CSV table of N, CA, C and O in Angstrom, one decimal:
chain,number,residue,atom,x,y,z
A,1,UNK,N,0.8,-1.2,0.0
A,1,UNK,CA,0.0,0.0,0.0
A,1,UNK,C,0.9,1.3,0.0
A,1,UNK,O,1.7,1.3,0.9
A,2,UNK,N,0.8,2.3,-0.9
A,2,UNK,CA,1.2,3.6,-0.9
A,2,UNK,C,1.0,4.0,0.3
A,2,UNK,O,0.3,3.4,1.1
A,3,UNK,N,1.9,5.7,0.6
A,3,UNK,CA,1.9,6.0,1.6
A,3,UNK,C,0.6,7.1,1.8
A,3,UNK,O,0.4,7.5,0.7
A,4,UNK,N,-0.2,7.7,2.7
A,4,UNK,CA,-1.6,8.0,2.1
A,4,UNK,C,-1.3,8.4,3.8
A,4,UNK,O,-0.7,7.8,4.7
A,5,UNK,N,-2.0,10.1,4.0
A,5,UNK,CA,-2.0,10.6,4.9
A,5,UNK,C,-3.1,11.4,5.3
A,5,UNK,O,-3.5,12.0,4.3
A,6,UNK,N,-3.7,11.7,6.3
A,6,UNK,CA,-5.3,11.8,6.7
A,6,UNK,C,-4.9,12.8,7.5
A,6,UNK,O,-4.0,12.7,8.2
A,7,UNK,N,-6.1,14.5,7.3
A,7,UNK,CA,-6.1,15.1,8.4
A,7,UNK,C,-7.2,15.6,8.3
A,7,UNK,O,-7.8,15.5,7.3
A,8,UNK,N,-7.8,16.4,9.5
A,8,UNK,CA,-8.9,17.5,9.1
A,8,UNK,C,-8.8,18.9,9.9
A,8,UNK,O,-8.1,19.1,10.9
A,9,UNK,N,-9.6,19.7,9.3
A,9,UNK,CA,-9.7,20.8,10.1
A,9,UNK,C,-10.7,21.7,9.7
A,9,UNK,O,-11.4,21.7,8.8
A,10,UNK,N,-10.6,22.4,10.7
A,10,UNK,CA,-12.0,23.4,10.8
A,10,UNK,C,-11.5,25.0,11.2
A,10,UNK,O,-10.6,25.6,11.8
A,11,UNK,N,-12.8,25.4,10.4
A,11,UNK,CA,-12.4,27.0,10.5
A,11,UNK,C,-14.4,27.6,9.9
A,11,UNK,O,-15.1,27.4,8.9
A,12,UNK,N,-14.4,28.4,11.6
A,12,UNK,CA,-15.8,29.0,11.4
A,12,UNK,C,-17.1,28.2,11.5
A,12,UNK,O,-17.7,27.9,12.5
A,13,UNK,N,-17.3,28.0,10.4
A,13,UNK,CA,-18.6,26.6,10.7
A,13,UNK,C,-18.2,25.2,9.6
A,13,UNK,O,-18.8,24.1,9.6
A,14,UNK,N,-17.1,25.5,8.7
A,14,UNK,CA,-16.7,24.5,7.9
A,14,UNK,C,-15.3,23.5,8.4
A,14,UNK,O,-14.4,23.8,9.2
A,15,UNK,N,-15.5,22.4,7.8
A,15,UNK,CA,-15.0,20.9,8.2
A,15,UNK,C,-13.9,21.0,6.9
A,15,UNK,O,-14.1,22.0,6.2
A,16,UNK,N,-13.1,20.3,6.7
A,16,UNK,CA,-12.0,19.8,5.8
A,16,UNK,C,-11.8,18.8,6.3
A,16,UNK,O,-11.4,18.6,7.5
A,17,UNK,N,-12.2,17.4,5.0
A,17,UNK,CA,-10.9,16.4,5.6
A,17,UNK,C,-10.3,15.9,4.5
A,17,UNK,O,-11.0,15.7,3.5
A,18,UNK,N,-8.8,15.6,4.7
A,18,UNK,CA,-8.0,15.9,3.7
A,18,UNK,C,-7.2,14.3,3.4
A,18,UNK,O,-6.8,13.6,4.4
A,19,UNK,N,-7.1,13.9,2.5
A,19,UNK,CA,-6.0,13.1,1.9
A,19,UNK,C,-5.3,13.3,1.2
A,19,UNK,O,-5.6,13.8,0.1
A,20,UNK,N,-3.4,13.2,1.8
A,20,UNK,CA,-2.4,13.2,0.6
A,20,UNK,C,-1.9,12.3,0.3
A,20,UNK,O,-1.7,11.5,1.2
A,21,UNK,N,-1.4,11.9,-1.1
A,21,UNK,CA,-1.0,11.1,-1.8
A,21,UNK,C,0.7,11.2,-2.0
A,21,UNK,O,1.1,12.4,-1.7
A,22,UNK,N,1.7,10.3,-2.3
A,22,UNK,CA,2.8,11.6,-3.0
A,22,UNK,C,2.3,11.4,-4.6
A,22,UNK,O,1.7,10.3,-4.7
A,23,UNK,N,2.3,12.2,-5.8
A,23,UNK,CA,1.9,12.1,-6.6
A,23,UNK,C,2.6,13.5,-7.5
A,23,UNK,O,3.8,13.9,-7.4
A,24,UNK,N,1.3,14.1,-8.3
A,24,UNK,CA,2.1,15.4,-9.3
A,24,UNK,C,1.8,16.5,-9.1
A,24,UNK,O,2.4,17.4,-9.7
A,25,UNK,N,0.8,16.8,-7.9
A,25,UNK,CA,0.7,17.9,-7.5
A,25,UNK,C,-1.3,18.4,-7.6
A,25,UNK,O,-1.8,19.4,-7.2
A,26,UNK,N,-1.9,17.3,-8.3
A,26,UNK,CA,-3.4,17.6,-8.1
A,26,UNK,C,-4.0,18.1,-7.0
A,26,UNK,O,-3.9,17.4,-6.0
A,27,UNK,N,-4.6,18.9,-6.9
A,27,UNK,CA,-5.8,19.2,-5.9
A,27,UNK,C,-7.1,18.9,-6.6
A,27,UNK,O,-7.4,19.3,-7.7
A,28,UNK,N,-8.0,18.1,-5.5
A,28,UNK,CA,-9.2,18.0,-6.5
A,28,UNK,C,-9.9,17.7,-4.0
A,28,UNK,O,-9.8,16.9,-3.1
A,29,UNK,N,-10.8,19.3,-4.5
A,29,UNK,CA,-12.1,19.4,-3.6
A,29,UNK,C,-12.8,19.2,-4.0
A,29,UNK,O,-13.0,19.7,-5.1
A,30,UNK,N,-14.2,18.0,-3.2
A,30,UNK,CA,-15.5,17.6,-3.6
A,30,UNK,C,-15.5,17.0,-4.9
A,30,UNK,O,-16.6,17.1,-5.5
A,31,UNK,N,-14.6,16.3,-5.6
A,31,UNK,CA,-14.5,15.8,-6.8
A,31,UNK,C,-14.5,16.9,-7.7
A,31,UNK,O,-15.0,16.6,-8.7
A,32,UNK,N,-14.0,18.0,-7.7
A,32,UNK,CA,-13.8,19.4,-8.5
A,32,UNK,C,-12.4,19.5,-8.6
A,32,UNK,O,-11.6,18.5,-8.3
A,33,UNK,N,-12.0,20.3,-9.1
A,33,UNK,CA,-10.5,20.8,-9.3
A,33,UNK,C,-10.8,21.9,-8.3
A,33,UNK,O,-11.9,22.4,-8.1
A,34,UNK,N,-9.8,22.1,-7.9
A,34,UNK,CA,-9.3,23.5,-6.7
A,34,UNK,C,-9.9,25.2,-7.7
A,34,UNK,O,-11.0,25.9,-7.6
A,35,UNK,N,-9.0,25.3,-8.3
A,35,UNK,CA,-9.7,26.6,-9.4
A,35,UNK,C,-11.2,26.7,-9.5
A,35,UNK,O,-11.8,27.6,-9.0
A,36,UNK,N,-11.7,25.6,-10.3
A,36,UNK,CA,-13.1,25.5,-10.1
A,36,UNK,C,-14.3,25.1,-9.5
A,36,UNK,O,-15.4,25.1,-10.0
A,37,UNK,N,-13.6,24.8,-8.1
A,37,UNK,CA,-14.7,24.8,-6.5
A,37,UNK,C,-14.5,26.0,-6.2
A,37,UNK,O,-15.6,26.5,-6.0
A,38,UNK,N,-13.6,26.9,-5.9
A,38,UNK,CA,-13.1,28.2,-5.6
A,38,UNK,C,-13.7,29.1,-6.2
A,38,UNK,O,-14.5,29.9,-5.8
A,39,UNK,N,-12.9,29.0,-7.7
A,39,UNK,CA,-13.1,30.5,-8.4
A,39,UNK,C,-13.1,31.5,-8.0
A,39,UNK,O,-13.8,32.4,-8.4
A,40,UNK,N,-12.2,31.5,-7.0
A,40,UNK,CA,-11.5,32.7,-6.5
A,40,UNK,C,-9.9,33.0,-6.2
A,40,UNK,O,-9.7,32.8,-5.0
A,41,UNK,N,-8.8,33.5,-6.9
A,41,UNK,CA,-7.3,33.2,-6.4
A,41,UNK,C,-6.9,33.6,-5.6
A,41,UNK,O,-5.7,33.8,-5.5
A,42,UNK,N,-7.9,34.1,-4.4
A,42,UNK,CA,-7.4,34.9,-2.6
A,42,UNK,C,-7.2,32.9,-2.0
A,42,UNK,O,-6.3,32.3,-1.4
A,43,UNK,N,-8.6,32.5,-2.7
A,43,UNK,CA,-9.2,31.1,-1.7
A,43,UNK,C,-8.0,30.0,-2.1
A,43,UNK,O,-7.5,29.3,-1.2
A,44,UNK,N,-7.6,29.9,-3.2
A,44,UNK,CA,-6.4,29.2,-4.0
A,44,UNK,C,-5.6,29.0,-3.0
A,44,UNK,O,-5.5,28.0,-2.4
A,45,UNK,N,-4.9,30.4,-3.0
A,45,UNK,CA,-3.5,31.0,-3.1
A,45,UNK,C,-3.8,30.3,-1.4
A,45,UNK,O,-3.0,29.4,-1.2
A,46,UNK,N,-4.6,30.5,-0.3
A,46,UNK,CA,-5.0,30.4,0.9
A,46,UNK,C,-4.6,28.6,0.6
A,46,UNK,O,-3.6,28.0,1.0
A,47,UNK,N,-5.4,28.2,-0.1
A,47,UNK,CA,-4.9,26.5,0.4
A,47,UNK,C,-3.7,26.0,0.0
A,47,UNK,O,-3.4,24.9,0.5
A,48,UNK,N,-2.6,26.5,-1.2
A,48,UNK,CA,-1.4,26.4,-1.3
A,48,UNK,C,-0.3,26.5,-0.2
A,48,UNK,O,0.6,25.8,0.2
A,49,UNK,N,-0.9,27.9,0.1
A,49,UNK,CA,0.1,28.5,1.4
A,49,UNK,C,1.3,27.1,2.0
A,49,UNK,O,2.5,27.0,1.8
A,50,UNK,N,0.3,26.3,2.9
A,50,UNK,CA,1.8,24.9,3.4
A,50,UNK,C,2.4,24.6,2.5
A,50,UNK,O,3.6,24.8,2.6
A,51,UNK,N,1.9,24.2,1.4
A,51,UNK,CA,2.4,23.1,0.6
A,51,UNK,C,3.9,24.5,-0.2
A,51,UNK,O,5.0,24.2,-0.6
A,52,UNK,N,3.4,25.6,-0.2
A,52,UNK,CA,4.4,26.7,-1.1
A,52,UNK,C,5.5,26.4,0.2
A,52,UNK,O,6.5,25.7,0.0
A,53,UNK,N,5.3,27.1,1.4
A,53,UNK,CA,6.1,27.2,2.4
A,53,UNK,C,7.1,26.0,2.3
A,53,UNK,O,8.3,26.1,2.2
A,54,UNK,N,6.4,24.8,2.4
A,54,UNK,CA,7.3,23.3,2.4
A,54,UNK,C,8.4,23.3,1.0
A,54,UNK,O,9.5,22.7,0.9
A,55,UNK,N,8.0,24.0,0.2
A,55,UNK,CA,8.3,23.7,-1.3
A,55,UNK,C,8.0,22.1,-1.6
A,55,UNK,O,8.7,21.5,-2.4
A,56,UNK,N,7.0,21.6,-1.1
A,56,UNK,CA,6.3,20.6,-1.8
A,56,UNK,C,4.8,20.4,-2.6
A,56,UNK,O,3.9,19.5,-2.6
A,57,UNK,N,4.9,21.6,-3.4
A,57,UNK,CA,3.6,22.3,-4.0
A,57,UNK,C,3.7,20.8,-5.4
A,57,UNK,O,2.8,20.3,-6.0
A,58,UNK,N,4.4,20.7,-5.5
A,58,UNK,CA,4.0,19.6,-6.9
A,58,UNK,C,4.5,17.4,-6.6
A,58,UNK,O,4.4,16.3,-7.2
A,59,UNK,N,4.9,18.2,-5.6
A,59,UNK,CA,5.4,16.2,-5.0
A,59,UNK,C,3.8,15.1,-4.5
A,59,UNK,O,3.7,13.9,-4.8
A,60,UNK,N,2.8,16.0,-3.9
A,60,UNK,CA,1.9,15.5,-3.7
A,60,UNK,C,0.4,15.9,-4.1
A,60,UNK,O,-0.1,17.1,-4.1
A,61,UNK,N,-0.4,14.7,-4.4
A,61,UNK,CA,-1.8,14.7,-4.9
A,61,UNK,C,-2.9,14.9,-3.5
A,61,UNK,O,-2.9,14.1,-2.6
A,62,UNK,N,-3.5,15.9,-3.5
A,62,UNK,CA,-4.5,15.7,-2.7
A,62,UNK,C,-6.1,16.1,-2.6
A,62,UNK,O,-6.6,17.2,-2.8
A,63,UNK,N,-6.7,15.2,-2.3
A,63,UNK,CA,-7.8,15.1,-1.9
A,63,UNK,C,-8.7,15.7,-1.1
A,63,UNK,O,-8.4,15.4,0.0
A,64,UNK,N,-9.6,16.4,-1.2
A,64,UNK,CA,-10.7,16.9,0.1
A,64,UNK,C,-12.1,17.2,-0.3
A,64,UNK,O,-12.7,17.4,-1.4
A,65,UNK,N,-12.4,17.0,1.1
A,65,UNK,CA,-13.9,16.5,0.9
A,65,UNK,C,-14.4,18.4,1.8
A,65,UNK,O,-13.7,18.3,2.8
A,66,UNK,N,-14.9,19.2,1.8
A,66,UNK,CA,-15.1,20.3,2.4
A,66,UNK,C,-16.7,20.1,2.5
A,66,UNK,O,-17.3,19.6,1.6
A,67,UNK,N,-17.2,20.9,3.8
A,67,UNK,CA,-18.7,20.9,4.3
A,67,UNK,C,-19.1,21.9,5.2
A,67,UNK,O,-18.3,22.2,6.1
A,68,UNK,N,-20.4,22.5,5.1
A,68,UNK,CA,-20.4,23.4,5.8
A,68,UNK,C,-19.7,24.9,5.5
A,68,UNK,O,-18.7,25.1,4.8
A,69,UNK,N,-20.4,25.9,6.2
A,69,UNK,CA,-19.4,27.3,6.3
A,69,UNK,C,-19.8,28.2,4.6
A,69,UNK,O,-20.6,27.9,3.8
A,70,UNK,N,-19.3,28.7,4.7
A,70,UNK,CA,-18.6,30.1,3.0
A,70,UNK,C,-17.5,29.0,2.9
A,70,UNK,O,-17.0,28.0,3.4
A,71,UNK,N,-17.6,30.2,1.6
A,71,UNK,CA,-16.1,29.8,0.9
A,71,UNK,C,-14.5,30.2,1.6
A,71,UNK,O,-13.5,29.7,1.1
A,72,UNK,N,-14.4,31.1,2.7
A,72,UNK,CA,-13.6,31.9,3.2
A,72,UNK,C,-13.1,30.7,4.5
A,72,UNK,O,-11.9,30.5,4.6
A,73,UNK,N,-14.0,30.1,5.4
A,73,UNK,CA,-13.9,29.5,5.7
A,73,UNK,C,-13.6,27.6,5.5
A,73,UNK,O,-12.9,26.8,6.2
A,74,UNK,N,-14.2,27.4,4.6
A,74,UNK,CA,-13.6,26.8,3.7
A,74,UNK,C,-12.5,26.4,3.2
A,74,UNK,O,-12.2,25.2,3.1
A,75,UNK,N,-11.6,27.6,2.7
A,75,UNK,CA,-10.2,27.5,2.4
A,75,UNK,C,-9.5,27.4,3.9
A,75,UNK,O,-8.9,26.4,4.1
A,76,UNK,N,-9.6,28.1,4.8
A,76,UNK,CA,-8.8,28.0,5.9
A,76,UNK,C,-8.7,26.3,6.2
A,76,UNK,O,-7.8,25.5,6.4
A,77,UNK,N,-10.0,26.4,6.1
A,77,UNK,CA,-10.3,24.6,7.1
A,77,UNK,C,-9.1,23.8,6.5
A,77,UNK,O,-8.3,23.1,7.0
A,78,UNK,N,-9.4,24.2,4.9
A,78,UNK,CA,-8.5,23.3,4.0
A,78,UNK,C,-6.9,23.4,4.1
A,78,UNK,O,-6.1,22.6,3.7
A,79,UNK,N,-6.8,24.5,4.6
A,79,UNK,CA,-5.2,24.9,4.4
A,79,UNK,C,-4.9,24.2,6.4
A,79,UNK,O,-3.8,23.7,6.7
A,80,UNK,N,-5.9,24.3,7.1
A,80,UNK,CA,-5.3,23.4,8.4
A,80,UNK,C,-5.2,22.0,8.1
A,80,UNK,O,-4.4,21.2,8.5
A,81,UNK,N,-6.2,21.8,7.2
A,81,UNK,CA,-6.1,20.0,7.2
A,81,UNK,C,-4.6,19.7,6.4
A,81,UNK,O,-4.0,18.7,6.7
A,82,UNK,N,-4.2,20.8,5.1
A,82,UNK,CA,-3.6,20.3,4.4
A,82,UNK,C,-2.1,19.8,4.8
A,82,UNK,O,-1.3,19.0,4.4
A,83,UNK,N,-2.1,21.4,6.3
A,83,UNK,CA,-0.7,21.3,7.0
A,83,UNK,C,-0.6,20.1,7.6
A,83,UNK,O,0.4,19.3,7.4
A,84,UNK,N,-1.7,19.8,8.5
A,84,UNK,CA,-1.8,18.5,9.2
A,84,UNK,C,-1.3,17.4,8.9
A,84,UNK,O,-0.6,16.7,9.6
A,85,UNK,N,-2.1,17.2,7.3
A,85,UNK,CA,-1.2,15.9,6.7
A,85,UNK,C,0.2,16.0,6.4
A,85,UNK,O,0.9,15.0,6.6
A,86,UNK,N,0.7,17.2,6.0
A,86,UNK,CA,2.0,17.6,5.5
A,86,UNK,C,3.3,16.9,6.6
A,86,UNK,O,4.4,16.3,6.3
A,87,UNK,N,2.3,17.3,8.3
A,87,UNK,CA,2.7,17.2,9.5
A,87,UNK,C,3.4,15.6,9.5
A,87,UNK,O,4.4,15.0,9.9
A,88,UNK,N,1.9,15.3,8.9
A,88,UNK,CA,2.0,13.6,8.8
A,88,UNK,C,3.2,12.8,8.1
A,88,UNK,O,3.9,11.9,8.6
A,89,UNK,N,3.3,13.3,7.0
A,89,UNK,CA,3.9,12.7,5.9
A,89,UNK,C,5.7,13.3,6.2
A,89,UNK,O,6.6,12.6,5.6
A,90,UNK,N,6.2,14.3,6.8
A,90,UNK,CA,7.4,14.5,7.4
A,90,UNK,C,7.1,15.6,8.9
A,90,UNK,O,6.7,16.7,8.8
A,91,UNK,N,7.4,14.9,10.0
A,91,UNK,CA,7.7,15.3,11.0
A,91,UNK,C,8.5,16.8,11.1
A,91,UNK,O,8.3,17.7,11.8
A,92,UNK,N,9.3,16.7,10.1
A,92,UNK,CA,10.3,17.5,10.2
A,92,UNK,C,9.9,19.2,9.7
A,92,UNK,O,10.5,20.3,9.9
A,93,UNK,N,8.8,19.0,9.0
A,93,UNK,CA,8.3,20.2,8.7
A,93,UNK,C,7.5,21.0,9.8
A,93,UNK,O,6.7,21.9,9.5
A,94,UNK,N,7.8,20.5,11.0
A,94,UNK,CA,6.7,21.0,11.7
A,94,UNK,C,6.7,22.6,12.5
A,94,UNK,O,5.8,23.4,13.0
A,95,UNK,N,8.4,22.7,12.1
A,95,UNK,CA,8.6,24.2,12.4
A,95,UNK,C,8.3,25.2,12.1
A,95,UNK,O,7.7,26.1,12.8
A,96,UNK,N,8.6,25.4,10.6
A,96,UNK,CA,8.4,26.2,9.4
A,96,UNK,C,6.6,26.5,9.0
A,96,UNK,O,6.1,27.4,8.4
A,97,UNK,N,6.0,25.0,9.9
A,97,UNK,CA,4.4,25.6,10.0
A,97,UNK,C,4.4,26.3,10.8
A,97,UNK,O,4.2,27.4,10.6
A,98,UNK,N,4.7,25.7,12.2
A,98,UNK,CA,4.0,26.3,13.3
A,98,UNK,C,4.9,27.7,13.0
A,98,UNK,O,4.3,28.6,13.6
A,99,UNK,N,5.7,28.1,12.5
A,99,UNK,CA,5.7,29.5,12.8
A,99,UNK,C,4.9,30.6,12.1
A,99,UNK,O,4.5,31.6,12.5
A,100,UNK,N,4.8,29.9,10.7
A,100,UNK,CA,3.8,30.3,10.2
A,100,UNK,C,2.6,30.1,10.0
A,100,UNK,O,1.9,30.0,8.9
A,101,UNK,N,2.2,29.8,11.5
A,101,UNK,CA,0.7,29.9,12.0
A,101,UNK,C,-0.4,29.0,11.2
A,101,UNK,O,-1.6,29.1,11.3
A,102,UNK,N,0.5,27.8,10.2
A,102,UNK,CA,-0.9,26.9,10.0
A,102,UNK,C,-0.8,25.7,10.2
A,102,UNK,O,-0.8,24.9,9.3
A,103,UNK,N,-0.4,25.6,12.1
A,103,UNK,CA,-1.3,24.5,12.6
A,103,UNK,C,-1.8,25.1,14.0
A,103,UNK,O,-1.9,24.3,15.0
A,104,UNK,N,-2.2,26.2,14.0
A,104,UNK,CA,-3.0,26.3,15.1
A,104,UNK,C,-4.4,26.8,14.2
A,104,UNK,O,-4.3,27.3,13.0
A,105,UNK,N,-5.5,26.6,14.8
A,105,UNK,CA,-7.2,26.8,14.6
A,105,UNK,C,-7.6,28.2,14.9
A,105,UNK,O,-7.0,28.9,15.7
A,106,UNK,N,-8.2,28.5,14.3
A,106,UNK,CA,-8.5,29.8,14.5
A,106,UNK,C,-9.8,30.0,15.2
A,106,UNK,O,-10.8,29.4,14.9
A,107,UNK,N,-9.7,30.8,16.4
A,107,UNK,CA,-10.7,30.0,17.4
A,107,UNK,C,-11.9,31.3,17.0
A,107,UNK,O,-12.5,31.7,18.0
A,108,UNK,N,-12.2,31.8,16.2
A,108,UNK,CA,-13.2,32.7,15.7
A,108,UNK,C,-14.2,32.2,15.5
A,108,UNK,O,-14.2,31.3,14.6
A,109,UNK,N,-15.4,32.7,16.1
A,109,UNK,CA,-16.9,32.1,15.5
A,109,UNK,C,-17.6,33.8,15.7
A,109,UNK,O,-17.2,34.8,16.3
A,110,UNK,N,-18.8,33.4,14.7
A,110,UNK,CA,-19.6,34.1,14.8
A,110,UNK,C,-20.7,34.4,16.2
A,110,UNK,O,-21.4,33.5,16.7
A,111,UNK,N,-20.6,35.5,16.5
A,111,UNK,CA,-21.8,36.1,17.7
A,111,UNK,C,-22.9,35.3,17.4
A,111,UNK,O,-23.1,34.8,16.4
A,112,UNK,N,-23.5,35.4,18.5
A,112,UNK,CA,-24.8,34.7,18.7
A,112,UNK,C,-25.8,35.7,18.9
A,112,UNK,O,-25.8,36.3,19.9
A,113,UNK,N,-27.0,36.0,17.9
A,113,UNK,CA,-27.7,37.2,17.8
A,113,UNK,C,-28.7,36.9,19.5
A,113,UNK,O,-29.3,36.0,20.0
A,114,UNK,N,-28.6,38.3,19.6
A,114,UNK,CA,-29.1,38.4,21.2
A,114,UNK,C,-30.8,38.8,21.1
A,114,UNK,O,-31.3,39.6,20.3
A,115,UNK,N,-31.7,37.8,22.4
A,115,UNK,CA,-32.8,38.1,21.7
A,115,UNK,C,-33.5,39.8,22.4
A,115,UNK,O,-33.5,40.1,23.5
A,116,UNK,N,-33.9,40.3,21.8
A,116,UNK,CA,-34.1,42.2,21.9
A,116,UNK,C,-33.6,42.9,20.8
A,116,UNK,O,-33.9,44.1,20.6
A,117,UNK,N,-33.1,42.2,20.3
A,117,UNK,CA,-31.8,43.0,19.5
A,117,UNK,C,-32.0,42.8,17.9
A,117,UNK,O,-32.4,41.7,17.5
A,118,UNK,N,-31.9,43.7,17.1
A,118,UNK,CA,-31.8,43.1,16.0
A,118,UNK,C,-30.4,41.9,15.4
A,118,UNK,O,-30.7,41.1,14.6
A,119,UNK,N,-29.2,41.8,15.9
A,119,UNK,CA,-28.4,40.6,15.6
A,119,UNK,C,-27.8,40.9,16.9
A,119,UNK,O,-28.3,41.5,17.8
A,120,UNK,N,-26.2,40.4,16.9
A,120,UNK,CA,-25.5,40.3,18.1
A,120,UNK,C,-25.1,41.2,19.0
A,120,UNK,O,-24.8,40.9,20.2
A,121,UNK,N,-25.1,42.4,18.3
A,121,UNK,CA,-24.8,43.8,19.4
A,121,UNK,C,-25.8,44.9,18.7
A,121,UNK,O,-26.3,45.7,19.5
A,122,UNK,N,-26.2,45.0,17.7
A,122,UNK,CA,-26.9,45.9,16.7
A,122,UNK,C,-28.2,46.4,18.0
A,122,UNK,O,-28.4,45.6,18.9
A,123,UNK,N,-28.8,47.2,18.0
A,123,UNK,CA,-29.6,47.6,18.8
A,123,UNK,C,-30.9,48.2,17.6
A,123,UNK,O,-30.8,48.3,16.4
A,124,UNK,N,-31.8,48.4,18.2
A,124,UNK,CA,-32.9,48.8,17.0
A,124,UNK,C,-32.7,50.1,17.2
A,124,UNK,O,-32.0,50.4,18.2
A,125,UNK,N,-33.3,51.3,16.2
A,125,UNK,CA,-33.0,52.8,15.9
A,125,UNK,C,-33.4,53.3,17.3
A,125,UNK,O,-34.2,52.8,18.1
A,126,UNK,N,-32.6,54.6,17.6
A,126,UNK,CA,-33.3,55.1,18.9
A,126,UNK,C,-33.8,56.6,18.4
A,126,UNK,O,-33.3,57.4,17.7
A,127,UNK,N,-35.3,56.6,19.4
A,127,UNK,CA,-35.7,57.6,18.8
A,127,UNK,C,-36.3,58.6,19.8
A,127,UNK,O,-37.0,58.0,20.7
A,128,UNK,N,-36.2,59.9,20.0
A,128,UNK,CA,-36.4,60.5,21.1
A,128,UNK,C,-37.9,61.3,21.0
A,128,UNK,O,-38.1,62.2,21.7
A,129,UNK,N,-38.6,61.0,20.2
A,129,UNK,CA,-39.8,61.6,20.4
A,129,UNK,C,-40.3,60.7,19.3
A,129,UNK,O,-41.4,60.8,18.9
């Protein structure tokens, strides 16, 4: 059996779980190509990020299944899971992530709309007469 590496991650309300291959360098989300689940080159350029850092942007094929969340969210999740596996597949890279901050989670969620209120802090118009 080839060597095949599993991670996931989350960012916001979206899931990533990621499989890498070593291979030519495919990305394929949701059975899509990366470009065209995206269609955006902020969201791209966001899930390359490890794989550019490592300089292993074309050694490995990978896989992901993404759920839940935007699209903004989405990429992040993808870019934790992708480090993850990265993590997996050489130990040794684990510095060069962590300093560039993608294997920690981004503990950001959205407010919880308050009830009185029109959303989470928003207040309804105030009117003096």
């Amino acid at each position: 059996m080839e060597d095949r590496y599993y991670a996931t991650g989350r960012r916001k309300e979206s899931i990533a779980k990621v499989w890498i291959t070593p291979g030519e360098g495919q990305i394929t989300v949701n059975n899509k190509n990366l470009d065209t689940y995206f269609g955006r080159p902020t969201a791209e350029m966001i899930v390359r990020q490890p794989l550019v850092l490592t300089e292993t942007l074309g050694s490995f094929d990978i896989r992901a299944t993404v759920l839940g969340g935007g699209l903004s969210g989405q990429a992040g999740a993808l870019r934790l899971a992708v480090s993850k596996a990265l993590l997996g597949s050489d130990p040794e890279l684990r510095l060069p992530l962590k300093k560039a901050g993608f294997l920690t989670r981004d503990p950001r969620e959205v407010e919880r709309k308050k009830y009185g209120r029109r959303g989470a802090r928003r207040r309804f118009q105030f009117s003096k007469r």
